[in-house]
CSV table of C-alpha atoms and ligand atoms in Angstrom, one decimal:
chain,number,residue,atom,x,y,z
A,25,MET,CA,25.5,-11.9,8.0
A,26,ASP,CA,22.9,-12.7,5.4
A,27,ILE,CA,20.7,-10.3,3.4
A,28,ARG,CA,17.4,-11.7,2.1
A,29,PRO,CA,14.0,-10.5,1.1
A,30,ALA,CA,11.7,-9.7,4.0
A,31,VAL,CA,8.7,-12.0,4.5
A,32,PRO,CA,5.5,-11.4,6.6
A,33,GLU,CA,6.8,-13.7,9.3
A,34,ASP,CA,9.6,-11.2,10.0
A,35,ALA,CA,7.0,-8.6,11.2
A,36,GLU,CA,7.5,-9.0,15.0
A,37,ALA,CA,11.3,-8.8,14.7
A,38,VAL,CA,11.1,-5.8,12.2
A,39,SER,CA,8.8,-3.9,14.6
A,40,ALA,CA,11.1,-4.6,17.5
A,41,LEU,CA,14.2,-3.5,15.5
A,42,ARG,CA,12.5,-0.3,14.5
A,43,ARG,CA,11.6,0.5,18.1
A,44,ALA,CA,15.2,-0.3,19.2
A,45,THR,CA,16.6,2.0,16.5
A,46,PHE,CA,14.1,4.9,16.8
A,47,SER,CA,12.4,5.1,20.2
A,48,TYR,CA,10.0,7.8,18.8
A,49,LEU,CA,8.7,5.8,15.9
A,50,VAL,CA,5.5,3.8,16.2
A,51,MET,CA,4.9,0.7,14.1
A,52,SER,CA,3.1,-2.3,15.4
A,53,ALA,CA,3.9,-5.8,14.3
A,54,ALA,CA,0.6,-5.9,12.5
A,55,THR,CA,1.5,-2.8,10.6
A,56,ALA,CA,5.0,-4.2,9.7
A,57,ARG,CA,3.4,-7.4,8.5
A,58,TYR,CA,1.0,-5.4,6.3
A,59,MET,CA,3.8,-3.2,5.0
A,60,ILE,CA,5.8,-6.3,4.0
A,61,ALA,CA,2.8,-8.2,2.5
A,62,VAL,CA,0.8,-5.4,0.8
A,63,GLN,CA,2.5,-3.0,-1.6
A,64,PRO,CA,1.1,-1.5,-4.8
A,65,PRO,CA,2.7,-3.4,-7.7
A,66,ALA,CA,3.6,-0.2,-9.5
A,67,ALA,CA,5.8,0.8,-6.5
A,68,ARG,CA,8.1,-2.2,-7.3
A,69,VAL,CA,9.2,-2.3,-3.6
A,70,LEU,CA,12.2,-4.3,-2.6
A,71,ALA,CA,12.2,-5.0,1.2
A,72,LEU,CA,15.3,-6.7,2.7
A,73,VAL,CA,16.3,-7.8,6.1
A,74,ALA,CA,19.9,-8.4,7.3
A,75,VAL,CA,20.2,-11.4,9.6
A,76,ALA,CA,23.1,-12.1,12.0
A,77,ASP,CA,23.2,-15.2,14.2
A,78,GLY,CA,19.5,-15.9,13.3
A,79,GLU,CA,18.5,-12.4,14.4
A,80,ILE,CA,17.1,-9.6,12.3
A,81,VAL,CA,19.5,-6.7,12.8
A,82,GLY,CA,18.9,-4.5,9.7
A,83,TRP,CA,16.1,-3.4,7.4
A,84,GLY,CA,16.3,-1.9,4.0
A,85,SER,CA,13.5,-1.0,1.6
A,86,ALA,CA,13.2,1.0,-1.6
A,87,GLY,CA,10.5,1.6,-4.2
A,88,LEU,CA,8.8,4.2,-6.3
A,89,ASN,CA,6.5,6.9,-5.0
A,90,THR,CA,3.1,6.0,-6.7
A,91,TRP,CA,1.3,9.0,-5.1
A,92,THR,CA,3.0,11.7,-7.1
A,93,SER,CA,2.6,12.8,-10.8
A,94,GLU,CA,6.4,13.2,-11.1
A,95,ALA,CA,7.9,10.1,-12.7
A,96,GLY,CA,10.7,8.0,-11.1
A,97,GLN,CA,10.5,9.5,-7.6
A,98,ALA,CA,11.8,6.8,-5.2
A,99,GLY,CA,12.2,6.4,-1.4
A,100,VAL,CA,14.9,4.5,0.4
A,101,THR,CA,14.8,3.4,4.1
A,102,ILE,CA,17.8,1.8,5.8
A,103,TYR,CA,18.3,1.1,9.5
A,104,VAL,CA,20.7,-1.1,11.4
A,105,HIS,CA,20.5,-2.1,15.1
A,106,PRO,CA,22.8,0.2,17.1
A,107,GLU,CA,24.8,-2.8,18.4
A,108,HIS,CA,25.5,-4.1,14.9
A,109,ARG,CA,26.8,-0.9,13.2
A,110,GLY,CA,30.2,-0.4,11.6
A,111,GLN,CA,30.2,-3.9,10.1
A,112,GLY,CA,29.1,-3.1,6.6
A,113,ILE,CA,25.5,-4.1,7.0
A,114,GLY,CA,24.1,-0.7,6.0
A,115,GLY,CA,26.4,-0.4,3.0
A,116,ALA,CA,25.4,-3.9,1.8
A,117,LEU,CA,21.8,-3.0,2.0
A,118,ALA,CA,22.3,0.3,0.3
A,119,GLN,CA,24.1,-1.3,-2.6
A,120,ARG,CA,21.3,-3.9,-3.2
A,121,LEU,CA,18.6,-1.2,-3.0
A,122,HIS,CA,20.4,1.2,-5.4
A,123,GLU,CA,20.9,-1.6,-7.9
A,124,HIS,CA,17.2,-2.4,-7.6
A,125,LEU,CA,16.2,1.3,-8.1
A,126,GLY,CA,18.5,1.6,-11.1
A,127,GLY,CA,16.6,-1.3,-12.7
A,128,ILE,CA,13.0,0.0,-12.2
A,129,GLY,CA,13.4,3.5,-13.6
A,130,ALA,CA,14.1,5.6,-10.5
A,131,VAL,CA,15.2,9.1,-11.4
A,132,ARG,CA,15.7,10.4,-7.9
A,133,ALA,CA,15.6,8.8,-4.4
A,134,ARG,CA,14.8,10.4,-1.1
A,135,THR,CA,16.0,9.2,2.3
A,136,PHE,CA,16.0,10.5,5.8
A,137,ALA,CA,19.0,10.2,8.1
A,138,THR,CA,19.8,10.8,11.7
A,139,ALA,CA,22.9,12.9,12.5
A,140,GLU,CA,25.2,9.9,12.4
A,141,GLY,CA,23.5,8.6,9.2
A,142,VAL,CA,24.1,11.8,7.1
A,143,GLU,CA,27.8,11.0,6.4
A,144,PHE,CA,26.8,7.5,5.5
A,145,ALA,CA,24.2,8.7,3.1
A,146,LYS,CA,26.6,11.2,1.5
A,147,LYS,CA,29.0,8.4,0.7
A,148,PHE,CA,26.2,6.9,-1.4
A,149,GLY,CA,25.7,10.1,-3.3
A,150,TYR,CA,22.9,11.7,-1.3
A,151,ASP,CA,22.8,15.4,-0.6
A,152,GLY,CA,20.4,17.8,1.1
A,153,THR,CA,19.4,19.7,4.2
A,154,ARG,CA,15.6,19.3,4.5
A,155,GLN,CA,14.7,19.0,8.2
A,156,MET,CA,12.1,16.6,9.6
A,157,HIS,CA,11.3,17.1,13.3
A,158,TYR,CA,10.0,14.3,15.5
A,159,ALA,CA,8.0,15.2,18.6
A,160,GLY,CA,6.0,13.6,21.3
A,161,VAL,CA,3.4,14.4,23.9
A,162,ASP,CA,1.7,12.6,26.8
A,163,PRO,CA,-2.0,12.8,25.8
A,164,ARG,CA,-3.0,12.7,29.4
A,165,GLU,CA,-1.5,16.2,29.7
A,166,LEU,CA,-3.3,18.3,27.1
A,167,PRO,CA,-4.1,22.0,27.2
A,168,GLU,CA,-7.7,23.0,27.8
A,169,ARG,CA,-10.1,21.9,25.1
A,170,PRO,CA,-10.5,24.5,22.3
A,171,ALA,CA,-14.0,26.0,21.9
A,172,GLN,CA,-16.3,24.0,19.6
A,173,ALA,CA,-16.5,25.7,16.2
A,174,GLU,CA,-20.0,26.8,15.1
A,175,GLY,CA,-21.6,24.4,12.6
A,176,ILE,CA,-19.0,21.8,13.1
A,177,GLU,CA,-19.6,18.3,14.5
A,178,LEU,CA,-16.8,16.0,15.7
A,179,VAL,CA,-17.2,12.3,14.8
A,180,THR,CA,-14.8,9.4,15.0
A,181,MET,CA,-13.6,8.2,11.6
A,182,ASP,CA,-15.2,4.8,12.0
A,183,GLN,CA,-18.5,6.6,11.3
A,184,LEU,CA,-17.3,7.9,7.9
A,185,ASP,CA,-17.8,6.6,4.4
A,186,PRO,CA,-14.2,6.1,3.3
A,187,ARG,CA,-14.9,8.4,0.3
A,188,GLN,CA,-15.4,11.3,2.7
A,189,ALA,CA,-12.1,10.6,4.4
A,190,TYR,CA,-10.3,10.1,1.1
A,191,ALA,CA,-11.6,13.5,-0.3
A,192,ALA,CA,-10.2,15.4,2.7
A,193,ASP,CA,-6.9,13.5,2.8
A,194,ALA,CA,-6.2,13.9,-0.9
A,195,VAL,CA,-6.9,17.6,-0.8
A,196,ALA,CA,-5.0,18.3,2.4
A,197,SER,CA,-2.0,16.2,1.2
A,198,LEU,CA,-1.5,18.5,-1.8
A,199,ASP,CA,-0.2,21.2,0.7
A,200,GLU,CA,2.1,19.0,2.8
A,201,PRO,CA,5.7,20.2,2.3
A,202,GLY,CA,7.9,17.7,0.5
A,203,ASP,CA,10.3,17.0,-2.4
A,204,SER,CA,7.5,15.8,-4.7
A,205,PRO,CA,3.8,16.8,-4.6
A,206,THR,CA,1.4,14.2,-3.3
A,207,ASP,CA,-1.0,14.8,-6.2
A,208,ALA,CA,-1.8,11.4,-7.7
A,209,VAL,CA,-3.5,9.4,-4.9
A,210,ASP,CA,-5.5,6.6,-6.5
A,211,TYR,CA,-8.7,5.8,-4.4
A,212,ASP,CA,-8.3,2.0,-4.5
A,213,ASP,CA,-4.6,2.3,-3.5
A,214,TRP,CA,-5.5,4.7,-0.7
A,215,LEU,CA,-8.2,2.2,0.5
A,216,GLU,CA,-5.7,-0.6,0.7
A,217,GLU,CA,-2.7,1.4,2.0
A,218,ILE,CA,-4.4,3.8,4.4
A,219,TRP,CA,-8.0,2.9,5.2
A,220,HIS,CA,-7.7,-0.9,5.5
A,221,ALA,CA,-4.2,-0.7,7.1
A,222,PRO,CA,-4.3,-2.5,10.5
A,223,GLY,CA,-2.5,0.3,12.4
A,224,LEU,CA,-5.1,3.0,11.7
A,225,ASP,CA,-7.4,3.2,14.7
A,226,LYS,CA,-10.6,4.7,13.3
A,227,ALA,CA,-12.3,4.8,16.7
A,228,LEU,CA,-9.5,7.1,18.0
A,229,SER,CA,-9.2,9.1,14.8
A,230,VAL,CA,-11.4,12.2,14.6
A,231,ALA,CA,-13.1,14.2,11.8
A,232,ALA,CA,-14.5,17.7,12.1
A,233,MET,CA,-17.6,17.6,9.9
A,234,ALA,CA,-19.2,20.6,8.0
A,235,GLY,CA,-22.4,18.8,7.1
A,236,ASP,CA,-21.4,15.8,5.0
A,237,GLU,CA,-17.9,17.1,4.3
A,238,VAL,CA,-14.8,16.4,6.3
A,239,ALA,CA,-13.4,19.9,7.0
A,240,ALA,CA,-10.5,18.6,9.1
A,241,PHE,CA,-9.3,15.4,10.5
A,242,ALA,CA,-6.7,13.8,12.7
A,243,ALA,CA,-5.8,10.1,12.0
A,244,ILE,CA,-4.2,7.9,14.6
A,245,GLU,CA,-2.2,4.7,14.4
A,246,THR,CA,-1.4,2.7,17.6
A,247,ASP,CA,1.0,0.2,18.9
A,248,GLY,CA,0.1,-0.9,22.5
A,249,ASP,CA,0.3,2.2,24.7
A,250,ARG,CA,1.8,4.5,22.0
A,251,ALA,CA,0.3,6.4,19.2
A,252,TRP,CA,1.4,7.9,15.9
A,253,SER,CA,-0.2,10.7,14.1
A,254,ALA,CA,-0.7,9.2,10.7
A,255,MET,CA,-2.0,12.5,9.2
A,256,THR,CA,-3.7,15.7,10.3
A,257,GLY,CA,-5.3,17.8,7.6
A,258,SER,CA,-7.8,20.6,7.0
A,259,ILE,CA,-9.3,21.3,3.6
A,260,PRO,CA,-8.3,24.8,2.4
A,261,ALA,CA,-11.7,26.5,2.8
A,262,TYR,CA,-11.7,25.6,6.5
A,263,ARG,CA,-8.1,26.5,7.4
A,264,GLY,CA,-7.2,29.0,10.1
A,265,ARG,CA,-10.4,28.3,12.1
A,266,GLY,CA,-8.9,26.1,14.8
A,267,LEU,CA,-10.3,22.9,13.3
A,268,ALA,CA,-7.0,21.0,13.1
A,269,LYS,CA,-6.4,21.9,16.8
A,270,LEU,CA,-9.9,20.8,17.7
A,271,ALA,CA,-9.8,17.5,15.8
A,272,LYS,CA,-6.3,16.5,17.0
A,273,TRP,CA,-7.1,17.5,20.6
A,274,GLU,CA,-10.2,15.3,20.5
A,275,ALA,CA,-8.2,12.4,19.0
A,276,LEU,CA,-5.5,12.7,21.6
A,277,ARG,CA,-8.1,12.8,24.4
A,278,ARG,CA,-9.5,9.6,23.1
A,279,CYS,CA,-6.0,8.2,23.0
A,280,ALA,CA,-5.6,9.1,26.7
A,281,ASP,CA,-8.9,7.4,27.6
A,282,ALA,CA,-7.7,4.3,25.7
A,283,GLY,CA,-4.5,4.0,27.8
A,284,ILE,CA,-2.0,5.7,25.4
A,285,VAL,CA,0.8,7.4,27.3
A,286,GLY,CA,2.9,8.6,24.4
A,287,ALA,CA,1.8,10.1,21.1
A,288,PHE,CA,4.4,10.9,18.4
A,289,THR,CA,4.5,12.7,15.1
A,290,SER,CA,6.8,14.1,12.4
A,291,ASN,CA,6.7,17.5,10.8
A,292,ASP,CA,8.7,19.1,8.0
A,293,ASP,CA,10.6,22.2,9.3
A,294,GLU,CA,8.7,24.2,6.6
A,295,ASN,CA,5.3,23.2,7.9
A,296,GLY,CA,4.6,26.3,10.1
A,297,PRO,CA,0.9,25.7,10.6
A,298,MET,CA,1.3,22.0,11.7
A,299,LEU,CA,4.2,22.9,14.0
A,300,ALA,CA,2.0,25.6,15.5
A,301,VAL,CA,-0.8,23.2,16.2
A,302,ASN,CA,1.5,20.6,17.7
A,303,ASN,CA,3.3,23.1,19.8
A,304,TRP,CA,0.0,24.3,21.2
A,305,LEU,CA,-1.0,20.7,22.0
A,306,GLY,CA,2.2,20.4,24.1
A,307,TYR,CA,4.4,18.3,21.8
A,308,ARG,CA,8.1,18.4,22.6
A,309,ARG,CA,10.8,17.8,20.0
A,310,VAL,CA,12.7,14.5,20.5
A,311,ALA,CA,14.7,14.3,17.3
A,312,THR,CA,15.5,15.9,13.9
A,313,GLN,CA,16.4,13.9,10.8
A,314,THR,CA,17.8,15.3,7.6
A,315,GLY,CA,16.1,14.6,4.2
A,316,LEU,CA,18.5,13.9,1.4
A,317,LEU,CA,18.2,13.2,-2.3
A,318,ARG,CA,20.2,11.2,-4.8
A,319,LYS,CA,19.9,11.2,-8.6
A,320,PHE,CA,20.0,8.1,-10.8
B,18,LIG,C1,-1.5,22.0,9.0
B,18,LIG,C2,-3.0,22.1,8.8
B,18,LIG,C3,-3.6,20.7,9.2
B,18,LIG,C4,-3.5,23.2,9.8
B,18,LIG,O1,-5.0,23.2,9.7
B,18,LIG,P1,-5.9,24.4,10.3
B,18,LIG,O2,-7.3,23.9,10.5
B,18,LIG,O3,-5.6,25.6,9.5
B,18,LIG,O4,-5.2,24.6,11.8
B,18,LIG,P2,-5.7,25.5,13.0
B,18,LIG,O5,-6.6,26.6,12.5
B,18,LIG,O6,-6.3,24.6,14.0
B,18,LIG,O7,-4.3,26.0,13.6
B,18,LIG,C5,-3.4,26.6,12.7
B,18,LIG,C6,-2.3,27.3,13.5
B,18,LIG,O8,-1.2,27.5,12.5
B,18,LIG,C7,-0.8,28.9,12.6
B,18,LIG,N1,-0.3,29.2,11.3
B,18,LIG,C8,-0.9,29.4,10.2
B,18,LIG,N2,0.0,29.6,9.2
B,18,LIG,C9,1.2,29.6,9.7
B,18,LIG,C10,2.5,29.8,9.2
B,18,LIG,N3,2.8,30.0,8.0
B,18,LIG,N4,3.6,29.7,10.1
B,18,LIG,C11,3.4,29.5,11.4
B,18,LIG,N5,2.1,29.3,11.9
B,18,LIG,C12,1.1,29.4,11.1
B,18,LIG,C13,-2.1,29.6,13.0
B,18,LIG,O9,-1.8,30.9,13.5
B,18,LIG,C14,-2.7,28.6,14.0
B,18,LIG,O10,-2.0,28.7,15.3
B,18,LIG,P3,-2.6,29.6,16.4
B,18,LIG,O11,-4.0,29.3,16.6
B,18,LIG,O12,-1.7,29.2,17.6
B,18,LIG,O13,-2.4,31.0,16.0
B,18,LIG,C15,-3.4,22.5,7.4
B,18,LIG,O14,-2.7,23.7,7.0
B,18,LIG,C16,-3.1,21.4,6.4
B,18,LIG,O15,-4.0,20.6,6.1
B,18,LIG,N6,-1.9,21.4,5.7
B,18,LIG,C17,-1.6,20.4,4.7
B,18,LIG,C18,-1.5,19.0,5.3
B,18,LIG,C19,-0.3,18.9,6.3
B,18,LIG,O16,0.7,19.4,6.1
B,18,LIG,N7,-0.6,18.2,7.4
B,18,LIG,C20,0.4,17.9,8.4
B,18,LIG,C21,1.2,16.8,7.9
B,18,LIG,S1,2.5,16.6,9.1
């Protein structure tokens, strides 16, 4: 077994490994390639692959969260193919990643673990009980369309100026539950990481417009016949009017028309409004992961 830095040519294998490990996560090879090749320099990301018999069997990445005003907040992701567990691959990845984080000024790292991964994370000094729920729906089986809201027009996001989408995303993200506030989103970084990312399908993503302003939106990423909700948000002045339901319903209907048969999402257990929207849309829970933190 060899651990080496990930390169863009690993994208197909990384996407397949992720799918084999988490059936409910959606990341196309193009998205994996972009994730490996394009990272903001300030994040100081280290991305590693574990290779056994010429095959990529493990992924590990760590870097700083550049979208929060809190200094030194880091994220760690590790996963190993189910058939290659118990051989020290995850531990070797964790050691390399923690050494890296120690050298770039990390103060605290966050990771998410499946039930079997929690004990592993605790061995490396992580602790916590934050719950992240994963859920899926067949977009061909939606409830009845909600009534159109007065004065609101639905458009696909390919019709937007990116500044309009950024304004809504940045404001809505402030209220997403998490360990660190998402309160320092630089426009140019957002353009590169979100707007120009190959997975974002702007023709399936929908914005509910109040005049020129995005009042609510549902952003969709795709991989073949599966979709991932990249973000749903409403700006505070327009909350509680059914606009997130309307925008996401329309986006999912478009997904169904485009041949998508499974749409997936993740929600923090504390996100009552988003869980209510998704429950109404018919999402069923498929997994829960635990969010844990480690100090440096
Ligand atoms: C989640 C969010 C998109 C909802 O937007 P919205 O336009 O207010 O949503 P809607 O009006 O369509 O529906 C809101 C639903 O949440 C329910 N709700 C509101 N507050 C709630 C709470 N504290 N607990 C449980 N349900 C709640 C409402 O009753 C409504 O459901 P109902 O129509 O079945 O009664 C918005 O709050 C937001 O932008 N939050 C910050 C960003 C975020 O967390 N996005 C999701 C990331 S996973």
